[in-house]
PDB file of C-alpha atoms in Angstrom:
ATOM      1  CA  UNK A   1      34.627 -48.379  73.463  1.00  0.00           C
ATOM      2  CA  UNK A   2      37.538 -48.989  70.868  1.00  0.00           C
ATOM      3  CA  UNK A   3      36.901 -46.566  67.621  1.00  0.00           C
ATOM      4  CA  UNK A   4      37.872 -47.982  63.795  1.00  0.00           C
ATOM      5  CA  UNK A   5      39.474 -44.538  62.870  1.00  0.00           C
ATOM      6  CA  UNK A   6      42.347 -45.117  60.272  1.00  0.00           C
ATOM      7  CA  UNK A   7      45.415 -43.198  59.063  1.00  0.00           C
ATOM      8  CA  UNK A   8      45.414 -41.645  55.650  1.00  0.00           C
ATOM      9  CA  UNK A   9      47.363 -39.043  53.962  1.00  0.00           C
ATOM     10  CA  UNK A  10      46.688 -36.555  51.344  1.00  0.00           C
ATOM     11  CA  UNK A  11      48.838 -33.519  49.916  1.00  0.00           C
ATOM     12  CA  UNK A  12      46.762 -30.038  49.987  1.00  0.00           C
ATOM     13  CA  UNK A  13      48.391 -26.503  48.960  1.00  0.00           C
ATOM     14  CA  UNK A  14      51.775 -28.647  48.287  1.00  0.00           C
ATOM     15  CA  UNK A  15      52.122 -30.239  51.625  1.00  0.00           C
ATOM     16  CA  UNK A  16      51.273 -33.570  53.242  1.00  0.00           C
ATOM     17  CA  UNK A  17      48.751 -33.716  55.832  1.00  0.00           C
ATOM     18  CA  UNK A  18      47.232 -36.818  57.581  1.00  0.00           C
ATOM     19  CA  UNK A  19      44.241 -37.339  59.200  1.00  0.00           C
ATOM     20  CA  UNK A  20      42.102 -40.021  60.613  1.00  0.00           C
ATOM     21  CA  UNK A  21      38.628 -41.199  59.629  1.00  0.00           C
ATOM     22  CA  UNK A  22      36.045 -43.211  61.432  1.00  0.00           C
ATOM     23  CA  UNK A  23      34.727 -43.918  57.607  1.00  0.00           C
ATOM     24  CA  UNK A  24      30.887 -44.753  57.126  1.00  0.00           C
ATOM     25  CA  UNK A  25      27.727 -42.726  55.650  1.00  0.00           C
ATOM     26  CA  UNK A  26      27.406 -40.898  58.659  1.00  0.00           C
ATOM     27  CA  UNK A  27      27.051 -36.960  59.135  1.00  0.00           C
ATOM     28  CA  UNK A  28      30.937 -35.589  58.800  1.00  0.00           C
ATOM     29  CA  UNK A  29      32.557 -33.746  61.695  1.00  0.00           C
ATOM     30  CA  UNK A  30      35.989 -32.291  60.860  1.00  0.00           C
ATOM     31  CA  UNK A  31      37.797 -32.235  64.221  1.00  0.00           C
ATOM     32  CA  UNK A  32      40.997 -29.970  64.825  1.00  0.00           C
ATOM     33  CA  UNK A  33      43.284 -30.446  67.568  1.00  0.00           C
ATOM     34  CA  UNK A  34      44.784 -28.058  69.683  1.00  0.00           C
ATOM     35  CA  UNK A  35      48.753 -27.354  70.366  1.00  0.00           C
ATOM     36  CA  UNK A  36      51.313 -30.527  70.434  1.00  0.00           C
ATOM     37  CA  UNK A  37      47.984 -32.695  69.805  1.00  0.00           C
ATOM     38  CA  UNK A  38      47.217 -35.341  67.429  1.00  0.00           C
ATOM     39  CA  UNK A  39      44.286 -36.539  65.298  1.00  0.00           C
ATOM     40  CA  UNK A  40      44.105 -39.543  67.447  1.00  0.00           C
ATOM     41  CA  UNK A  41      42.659 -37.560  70.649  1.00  0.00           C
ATOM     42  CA  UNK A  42      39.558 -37.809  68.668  1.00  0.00           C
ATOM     43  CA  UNK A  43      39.240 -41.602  68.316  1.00  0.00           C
ATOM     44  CA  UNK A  44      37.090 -41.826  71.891  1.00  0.00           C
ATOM     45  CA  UNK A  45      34.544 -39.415  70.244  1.00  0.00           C
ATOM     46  CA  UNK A  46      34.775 -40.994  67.353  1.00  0.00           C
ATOM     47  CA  UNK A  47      33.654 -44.272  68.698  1.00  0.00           C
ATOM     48  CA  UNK A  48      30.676 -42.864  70.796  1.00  0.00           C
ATOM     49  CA  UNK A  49      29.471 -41.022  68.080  1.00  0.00           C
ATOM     50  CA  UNK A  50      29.036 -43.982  65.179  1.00  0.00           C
ATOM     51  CA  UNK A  51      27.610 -44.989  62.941  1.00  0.00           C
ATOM     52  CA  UNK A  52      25.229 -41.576  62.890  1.00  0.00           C
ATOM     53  CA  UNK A  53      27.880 -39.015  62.724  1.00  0.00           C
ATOM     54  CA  UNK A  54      32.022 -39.782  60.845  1.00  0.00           C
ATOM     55  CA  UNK A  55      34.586 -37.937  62.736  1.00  0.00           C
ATOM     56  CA  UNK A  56      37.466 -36.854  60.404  1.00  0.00           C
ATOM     57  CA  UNK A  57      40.237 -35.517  62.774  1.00  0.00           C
ATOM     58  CA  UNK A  58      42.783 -33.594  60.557  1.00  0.00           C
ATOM     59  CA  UNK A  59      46.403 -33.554  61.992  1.00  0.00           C
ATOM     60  CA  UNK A  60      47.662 -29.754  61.505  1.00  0.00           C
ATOM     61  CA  UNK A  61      50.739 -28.924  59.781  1.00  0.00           C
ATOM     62  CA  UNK A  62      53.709 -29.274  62.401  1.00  0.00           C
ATOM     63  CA  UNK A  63      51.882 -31.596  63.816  1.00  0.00           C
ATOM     64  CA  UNK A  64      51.800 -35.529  64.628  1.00  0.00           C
ATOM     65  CA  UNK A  65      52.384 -36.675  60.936  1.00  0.00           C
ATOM     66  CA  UNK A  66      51.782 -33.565  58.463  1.00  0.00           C
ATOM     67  CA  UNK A  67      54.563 -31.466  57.358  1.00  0.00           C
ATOM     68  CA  UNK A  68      56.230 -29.746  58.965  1.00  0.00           C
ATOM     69  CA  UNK A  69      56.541 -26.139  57.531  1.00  0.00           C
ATOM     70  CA  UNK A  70      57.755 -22.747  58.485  1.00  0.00           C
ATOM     71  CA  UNK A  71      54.493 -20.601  58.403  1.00  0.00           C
ATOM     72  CA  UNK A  72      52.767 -21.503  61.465  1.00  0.00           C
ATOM     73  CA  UNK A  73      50.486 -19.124  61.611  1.00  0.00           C
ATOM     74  CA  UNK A  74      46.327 -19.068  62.198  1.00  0.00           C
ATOM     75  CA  UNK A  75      45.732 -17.778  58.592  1.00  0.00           C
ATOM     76  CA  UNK A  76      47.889 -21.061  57.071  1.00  0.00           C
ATOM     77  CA  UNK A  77      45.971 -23.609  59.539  1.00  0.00           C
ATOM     78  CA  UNK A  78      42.658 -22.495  58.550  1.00  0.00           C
ATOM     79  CA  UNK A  79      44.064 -22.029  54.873  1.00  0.00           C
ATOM     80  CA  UNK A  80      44.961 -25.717  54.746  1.00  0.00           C
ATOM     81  CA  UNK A  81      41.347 -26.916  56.612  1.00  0.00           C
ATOM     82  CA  UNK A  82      39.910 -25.136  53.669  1.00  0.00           C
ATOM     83  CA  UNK A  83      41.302 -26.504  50.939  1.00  0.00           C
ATOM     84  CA  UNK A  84      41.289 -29.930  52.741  1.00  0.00           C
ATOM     85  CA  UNK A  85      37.185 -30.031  53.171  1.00  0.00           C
ATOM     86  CA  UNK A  86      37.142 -28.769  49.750  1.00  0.00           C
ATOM     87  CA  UNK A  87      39.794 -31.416  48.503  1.00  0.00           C
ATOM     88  CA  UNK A  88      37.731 -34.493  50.201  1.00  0.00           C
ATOM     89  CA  UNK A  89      34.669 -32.681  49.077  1.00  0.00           C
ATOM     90  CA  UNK A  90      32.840 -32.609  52.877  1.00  0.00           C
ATOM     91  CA  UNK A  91      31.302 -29.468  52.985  1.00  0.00           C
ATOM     92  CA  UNK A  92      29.223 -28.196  54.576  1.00  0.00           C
ATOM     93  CA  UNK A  93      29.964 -30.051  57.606  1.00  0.00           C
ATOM     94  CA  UNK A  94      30.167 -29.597  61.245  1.00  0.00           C
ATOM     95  CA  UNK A  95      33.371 -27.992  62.576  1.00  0.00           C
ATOM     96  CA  UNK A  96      34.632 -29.234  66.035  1.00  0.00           C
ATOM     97  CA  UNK A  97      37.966 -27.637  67.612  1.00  0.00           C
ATOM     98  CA  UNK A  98      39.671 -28.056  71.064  1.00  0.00           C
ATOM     99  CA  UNK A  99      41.969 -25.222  72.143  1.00  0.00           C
ATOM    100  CA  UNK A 100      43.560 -23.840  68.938  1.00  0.00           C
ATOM    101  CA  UNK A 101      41.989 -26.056  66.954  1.00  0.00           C
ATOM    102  CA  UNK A 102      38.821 -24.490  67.992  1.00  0.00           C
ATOM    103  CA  UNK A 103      40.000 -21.007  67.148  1.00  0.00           C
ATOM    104  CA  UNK A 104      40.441 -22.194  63.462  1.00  0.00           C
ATOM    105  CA  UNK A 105      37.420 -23.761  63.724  1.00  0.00           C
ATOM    106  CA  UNK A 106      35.686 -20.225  64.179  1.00  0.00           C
ATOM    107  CA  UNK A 107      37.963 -18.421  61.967  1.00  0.00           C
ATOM    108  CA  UNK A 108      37.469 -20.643  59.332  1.00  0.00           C
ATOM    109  CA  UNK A 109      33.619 -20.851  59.705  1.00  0.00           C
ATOM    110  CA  UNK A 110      34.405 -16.902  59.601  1.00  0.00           C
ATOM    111  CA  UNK A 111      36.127 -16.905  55.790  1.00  0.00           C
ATOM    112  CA  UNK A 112      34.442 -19.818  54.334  1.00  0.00           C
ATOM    113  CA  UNK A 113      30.548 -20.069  55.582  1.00  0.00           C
ATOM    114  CA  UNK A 114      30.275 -21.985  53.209  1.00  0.00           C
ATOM    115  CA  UNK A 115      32.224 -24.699  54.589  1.00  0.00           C
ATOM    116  CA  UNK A 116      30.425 -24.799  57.833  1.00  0.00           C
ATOM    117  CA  UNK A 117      27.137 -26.388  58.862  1.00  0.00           C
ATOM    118  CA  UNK A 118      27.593 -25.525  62.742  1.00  0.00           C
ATOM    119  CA  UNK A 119      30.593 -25.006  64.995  1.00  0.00           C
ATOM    120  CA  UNK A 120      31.483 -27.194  68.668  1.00  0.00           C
ATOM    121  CA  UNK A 121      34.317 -25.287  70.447  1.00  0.00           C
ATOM    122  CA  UNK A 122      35.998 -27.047  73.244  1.00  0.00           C
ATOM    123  CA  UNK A 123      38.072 -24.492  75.392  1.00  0.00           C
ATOM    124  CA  UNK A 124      39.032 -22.104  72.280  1.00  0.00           C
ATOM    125  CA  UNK A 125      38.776 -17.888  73.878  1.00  0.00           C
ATOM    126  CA  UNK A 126      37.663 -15.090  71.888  1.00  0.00           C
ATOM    127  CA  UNK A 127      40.655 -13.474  73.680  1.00  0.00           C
ATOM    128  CA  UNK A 128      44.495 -15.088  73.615  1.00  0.00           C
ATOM    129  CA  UNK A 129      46.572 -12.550  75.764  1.00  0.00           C
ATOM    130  CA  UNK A 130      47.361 -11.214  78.762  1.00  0.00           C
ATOM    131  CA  UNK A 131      46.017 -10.317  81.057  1.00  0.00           C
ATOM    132  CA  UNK A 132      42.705 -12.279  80.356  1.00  0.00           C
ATOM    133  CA  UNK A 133      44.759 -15.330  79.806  1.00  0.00           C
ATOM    134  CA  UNK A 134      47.993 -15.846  82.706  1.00  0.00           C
ATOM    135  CA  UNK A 135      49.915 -18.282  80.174  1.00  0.00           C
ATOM    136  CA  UNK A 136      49.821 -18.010  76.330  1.00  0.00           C
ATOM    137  CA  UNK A 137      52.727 -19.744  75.636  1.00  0.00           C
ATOM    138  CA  UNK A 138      54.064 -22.657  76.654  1.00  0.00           C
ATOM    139  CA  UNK A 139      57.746 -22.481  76.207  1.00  0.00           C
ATOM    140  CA  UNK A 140      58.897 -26.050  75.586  1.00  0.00           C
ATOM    141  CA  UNK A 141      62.097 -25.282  74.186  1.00  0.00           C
ATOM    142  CA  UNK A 142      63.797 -26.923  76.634  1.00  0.00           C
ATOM    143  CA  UNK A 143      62.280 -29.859  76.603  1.00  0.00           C
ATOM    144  CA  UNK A 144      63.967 -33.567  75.647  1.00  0.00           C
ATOM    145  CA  UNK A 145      64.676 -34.108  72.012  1.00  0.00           C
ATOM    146  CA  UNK A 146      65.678 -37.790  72.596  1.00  0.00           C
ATOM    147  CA  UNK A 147      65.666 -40.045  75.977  1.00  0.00           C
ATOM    148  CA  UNK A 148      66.504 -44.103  76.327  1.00  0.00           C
ATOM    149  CA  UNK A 149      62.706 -44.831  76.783  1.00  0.00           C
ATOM    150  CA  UNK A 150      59.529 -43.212  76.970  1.00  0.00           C
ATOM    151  CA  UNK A 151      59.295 -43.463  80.782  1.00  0.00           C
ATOM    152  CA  UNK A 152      62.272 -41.197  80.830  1.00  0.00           C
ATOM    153  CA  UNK A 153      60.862 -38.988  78.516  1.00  0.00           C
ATOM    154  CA  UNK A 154      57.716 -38.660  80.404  1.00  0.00           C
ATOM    155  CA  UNK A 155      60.076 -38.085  83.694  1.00  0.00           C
ATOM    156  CA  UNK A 156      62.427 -35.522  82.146  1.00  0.00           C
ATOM    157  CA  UNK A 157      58.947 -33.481  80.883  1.00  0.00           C
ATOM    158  CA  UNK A 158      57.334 -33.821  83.938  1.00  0.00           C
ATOM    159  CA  UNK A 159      60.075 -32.362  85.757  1.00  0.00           C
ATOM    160  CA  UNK A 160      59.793 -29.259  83.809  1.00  0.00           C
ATOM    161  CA  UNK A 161      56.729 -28.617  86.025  1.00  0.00           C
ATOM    162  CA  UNK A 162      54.071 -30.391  84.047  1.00  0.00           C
ATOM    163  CA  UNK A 163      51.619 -32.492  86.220  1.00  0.00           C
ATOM    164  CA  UNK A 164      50.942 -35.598  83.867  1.00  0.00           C
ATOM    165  CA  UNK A 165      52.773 -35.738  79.927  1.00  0.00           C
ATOM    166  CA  UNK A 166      50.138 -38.010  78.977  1.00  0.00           C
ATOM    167  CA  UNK A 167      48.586 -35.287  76.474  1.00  0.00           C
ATOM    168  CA  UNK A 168      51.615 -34.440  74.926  1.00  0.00           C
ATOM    169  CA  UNK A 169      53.464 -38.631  75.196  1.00  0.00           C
ATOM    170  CA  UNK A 170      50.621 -39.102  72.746  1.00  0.00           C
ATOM    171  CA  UNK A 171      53.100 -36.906  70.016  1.00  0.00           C
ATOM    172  CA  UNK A 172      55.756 -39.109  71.561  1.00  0.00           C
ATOM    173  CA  UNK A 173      57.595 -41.903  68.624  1.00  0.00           C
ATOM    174  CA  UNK A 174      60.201 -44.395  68.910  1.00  0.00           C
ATOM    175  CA  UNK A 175      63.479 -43.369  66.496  1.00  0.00           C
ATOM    176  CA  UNK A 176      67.277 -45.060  66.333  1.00  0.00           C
ATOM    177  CA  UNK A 177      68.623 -42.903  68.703  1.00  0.00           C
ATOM    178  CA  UNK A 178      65.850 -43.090  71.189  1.00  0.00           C
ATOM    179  CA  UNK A 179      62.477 -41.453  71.832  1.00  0.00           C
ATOM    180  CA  UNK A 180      61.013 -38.179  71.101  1.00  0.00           C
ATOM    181  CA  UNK A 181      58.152 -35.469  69.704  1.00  0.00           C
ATOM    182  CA  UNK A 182      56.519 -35.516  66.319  1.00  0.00           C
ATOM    183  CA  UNK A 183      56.159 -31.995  66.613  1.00  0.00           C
ATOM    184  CA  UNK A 184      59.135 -29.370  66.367  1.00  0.00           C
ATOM    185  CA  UNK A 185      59.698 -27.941  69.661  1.00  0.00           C
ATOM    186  CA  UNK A 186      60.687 -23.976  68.066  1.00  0.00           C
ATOM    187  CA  UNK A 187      57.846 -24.693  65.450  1.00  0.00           C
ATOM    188  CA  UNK A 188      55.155 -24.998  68.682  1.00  0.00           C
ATOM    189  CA  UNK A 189      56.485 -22.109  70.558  1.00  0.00           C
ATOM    190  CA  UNK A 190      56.016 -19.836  67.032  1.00  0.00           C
ATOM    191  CA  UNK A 191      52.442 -21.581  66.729  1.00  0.00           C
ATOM    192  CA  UNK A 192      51.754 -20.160  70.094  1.00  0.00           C
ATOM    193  CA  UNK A 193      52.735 -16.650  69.585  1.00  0.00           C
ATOM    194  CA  UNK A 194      51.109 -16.496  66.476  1.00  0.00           C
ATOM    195  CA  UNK A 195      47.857 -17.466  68.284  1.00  0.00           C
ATOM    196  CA  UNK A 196      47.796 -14.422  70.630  1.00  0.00           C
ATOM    197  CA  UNK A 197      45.693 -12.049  69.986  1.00  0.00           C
ATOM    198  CA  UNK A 198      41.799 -10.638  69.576  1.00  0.00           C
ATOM    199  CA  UNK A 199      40.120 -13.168  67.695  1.00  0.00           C
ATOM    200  CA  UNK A 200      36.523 -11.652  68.885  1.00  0.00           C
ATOM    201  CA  UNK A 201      35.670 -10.360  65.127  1.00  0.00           C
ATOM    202  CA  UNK A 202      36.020 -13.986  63.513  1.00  0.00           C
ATOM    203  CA  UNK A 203      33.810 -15.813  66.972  1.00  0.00           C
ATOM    204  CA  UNK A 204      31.212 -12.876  66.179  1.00  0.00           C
ATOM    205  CA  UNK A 205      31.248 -13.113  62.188  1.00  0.00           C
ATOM    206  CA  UNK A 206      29.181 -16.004  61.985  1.00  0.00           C
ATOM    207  CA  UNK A 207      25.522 -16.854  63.344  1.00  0.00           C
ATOM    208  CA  UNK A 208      25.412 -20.940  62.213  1.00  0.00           C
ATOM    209  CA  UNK A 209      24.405 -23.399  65.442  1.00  0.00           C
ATOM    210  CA  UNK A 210      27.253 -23.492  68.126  1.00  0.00           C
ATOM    211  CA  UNK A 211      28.448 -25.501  70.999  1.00  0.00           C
ATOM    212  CA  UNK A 212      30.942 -23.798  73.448  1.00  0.00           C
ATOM    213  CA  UNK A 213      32.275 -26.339  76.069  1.00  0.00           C
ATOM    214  CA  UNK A 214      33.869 -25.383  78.915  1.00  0.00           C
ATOM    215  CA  UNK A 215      36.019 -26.825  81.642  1.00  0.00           C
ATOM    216  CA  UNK A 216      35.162 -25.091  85.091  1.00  0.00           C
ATOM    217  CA  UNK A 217      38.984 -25.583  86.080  1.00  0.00           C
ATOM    218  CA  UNK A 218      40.563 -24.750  82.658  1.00  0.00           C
ATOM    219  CA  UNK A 219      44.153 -22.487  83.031  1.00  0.00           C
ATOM    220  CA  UNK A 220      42.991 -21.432  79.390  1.00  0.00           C
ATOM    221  CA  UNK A 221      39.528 -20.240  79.095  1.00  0.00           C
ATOM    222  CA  UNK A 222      38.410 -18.005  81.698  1.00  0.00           C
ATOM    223  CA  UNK A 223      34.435 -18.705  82.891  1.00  0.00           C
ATOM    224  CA  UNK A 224      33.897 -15.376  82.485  1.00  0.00           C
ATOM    225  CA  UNK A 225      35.131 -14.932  79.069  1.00  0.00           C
ATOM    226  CA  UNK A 226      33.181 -18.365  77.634  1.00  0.00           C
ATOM    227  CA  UNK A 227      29.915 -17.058  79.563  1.00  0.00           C
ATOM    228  CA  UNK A 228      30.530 -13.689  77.051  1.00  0.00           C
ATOM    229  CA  UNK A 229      31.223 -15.934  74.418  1.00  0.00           C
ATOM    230  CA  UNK A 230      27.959 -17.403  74.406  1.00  0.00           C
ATOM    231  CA  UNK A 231      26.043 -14.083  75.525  1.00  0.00           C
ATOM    232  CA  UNK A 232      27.624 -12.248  72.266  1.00  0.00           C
ATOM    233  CA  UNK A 233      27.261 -14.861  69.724  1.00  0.00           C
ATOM    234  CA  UNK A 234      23.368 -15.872  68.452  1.00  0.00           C
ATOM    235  CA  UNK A 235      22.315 -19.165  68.607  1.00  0.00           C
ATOM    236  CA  UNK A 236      25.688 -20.179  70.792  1.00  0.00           C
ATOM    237  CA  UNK A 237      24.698 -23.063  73.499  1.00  0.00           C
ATOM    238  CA  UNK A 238      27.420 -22.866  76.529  1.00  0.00           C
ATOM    239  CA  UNK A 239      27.952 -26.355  78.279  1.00  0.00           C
ATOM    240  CA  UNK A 240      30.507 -25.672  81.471  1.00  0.00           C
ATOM    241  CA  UNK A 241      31.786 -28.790  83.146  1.00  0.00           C
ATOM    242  CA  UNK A 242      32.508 -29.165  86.623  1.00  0.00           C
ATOM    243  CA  UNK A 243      35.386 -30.693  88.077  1.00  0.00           C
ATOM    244  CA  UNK A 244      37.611 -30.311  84.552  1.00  0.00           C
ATOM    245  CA  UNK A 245      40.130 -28.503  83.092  1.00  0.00           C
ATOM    246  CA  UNK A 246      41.632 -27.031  79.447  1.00  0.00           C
ATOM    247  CA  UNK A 247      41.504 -31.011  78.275  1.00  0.00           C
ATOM    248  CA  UNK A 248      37.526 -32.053  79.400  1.00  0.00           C
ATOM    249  CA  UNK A 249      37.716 -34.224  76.658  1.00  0.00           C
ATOM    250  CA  UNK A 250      39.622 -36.380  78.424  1.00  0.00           C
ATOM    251  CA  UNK A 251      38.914 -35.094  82.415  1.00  0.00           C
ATOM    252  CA  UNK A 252      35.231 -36.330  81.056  1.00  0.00           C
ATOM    253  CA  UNK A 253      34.521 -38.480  77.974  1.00  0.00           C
ATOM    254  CA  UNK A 254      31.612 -39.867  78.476  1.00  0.00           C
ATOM    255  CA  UNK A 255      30.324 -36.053  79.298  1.00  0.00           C
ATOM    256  CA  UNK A 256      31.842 -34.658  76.568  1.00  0.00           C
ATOM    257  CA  UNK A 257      30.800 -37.447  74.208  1.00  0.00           C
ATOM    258  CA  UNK A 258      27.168 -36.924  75.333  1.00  0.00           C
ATOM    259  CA  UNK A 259      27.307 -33.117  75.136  1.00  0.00           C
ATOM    260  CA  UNK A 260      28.370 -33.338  71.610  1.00  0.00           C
ATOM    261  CA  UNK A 261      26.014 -35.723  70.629  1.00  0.00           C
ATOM    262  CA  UNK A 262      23.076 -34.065  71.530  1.00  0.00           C
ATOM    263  CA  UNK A 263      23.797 -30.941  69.609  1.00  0.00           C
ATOM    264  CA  UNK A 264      24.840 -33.089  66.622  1.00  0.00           C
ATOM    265  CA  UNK A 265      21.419 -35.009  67.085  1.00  0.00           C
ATOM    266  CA  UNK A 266      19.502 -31.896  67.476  1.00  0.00           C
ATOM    267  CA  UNK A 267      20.524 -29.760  64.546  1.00  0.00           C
TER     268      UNK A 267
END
């Protein structure tokens, strides 16, 4: 299933930020990426979700093509989702988030209710630190900023000890002097560090429907910390998957898909 999401831009707080929209009358669901991700990781969901629900995926600053900017912190991502629901005027609507786009998902559900119909959190923790979580960071600052073609790009990140690139190839462009990341390698490492910390006041602020999903074999989100999640928070469904990891959006789409639309169907 192919989805009809297109590319727009708009400028909010003084900054350009893009985003993708599946269009139509149908019930909107902002979507939020996590780290070194794109707005297009959404266009799968997107397409099984239409025509009843419009998936509007926003690409976060430093990321695929928004601005780049030096504040990377959680407070200026959620900052900017604000003022970009209000700006398109699509609240309240249903806030979906993967990894640390899931975080701002909660935090900004937590500083503007009124923005937020229900939440769907895929692999986003309460908790970002050690000990609870082995590997915060992801220090990519080593990584490639050019190579010839994208199969040596893929080769020389791989190498650095990642299974499969695919995730992060999707952030990968074409330039003059050969191919490389949309996103700014010192910018993602800050973004990282910045998320650390206790974020358990913002998950437990709100009380609004929620959908926690949860990869059995995520690196990221520890079973027993999503099993709290949902135990703490009223009115918080918990939907573990077997067999996948941090990314079960894409270990199992049609799962995923079908998880998502049933709580979007049911509210």
């Amino acid at each position: 299933m192919t989805s009809t999401m297109t590319m727009e831009t708009v400028t909010v707080r003084g900054r350009r930020l893009a985003y993708a929209d599946s269009g139509g009358p149908g019930v909107p669901v902002l979507a939020l990426h996590g780290h070194f991700g794109r707005a297009r990781a959404f266009a799968g969901l997107a397409a099984a979700l239409a025509p009843e629900f419009r998936v509007i995926a926003l690409e976060q600053r430093g990321h695929g093509l928004s601005a780049h900017d030096d504040d990377m912190s959680p407070d200026a991502y959620v900052a900017d989702a604000a003022a970009f629901v209000r700006a398109r005027g699509l609240g309240p609507l249903v806030l979906l988030g993967h990894s640390m786009g899931g975080v701002v998902a909660f935090r900004l559900a937590a500083r503007h209710p009124e923005l937020a119909r229900a939440l769907i959190i895929e692999e986003a923790g309460a908790l970002n630190r050690r000990p609870e979580v082995a590997h915060p960071v992801l220090d990519v600052r080593d990584w490639p900023r050019r190579a010839p073609t994208l199969g040596e790009l893929r080769r020389q990140v791989e190498a650095r000890g990642i299974p499969d690139a695919s995730y992060f190839l999707e952030s990968a462009v074409e330039r003059p002097d050969g191919w490389g990341f949309l996103f700014g390698h010192e910018d993602m490492v800050r973004s990282q560090e910045a998320l650390i910390g206790d974020w358990w006041p913002d998950w437990l602020a709100t009380n609004c429907p929620a959908l926690l999903l949860h990869g059995l074999d995520s690196f990221v989100l520890p079973t027993s910390m999503a099993r709290e999640m949902a135990e703490r928070r009223p009115a918080t469904t918990l939907r573990e998957f077997p067999g996948c990891g941090h990314w079960l959006h894409g270990d199992d789409p049609a799962g995923f898909a079908t998880a998502v639309r049933e709580f979007l169907t049911a509210l």
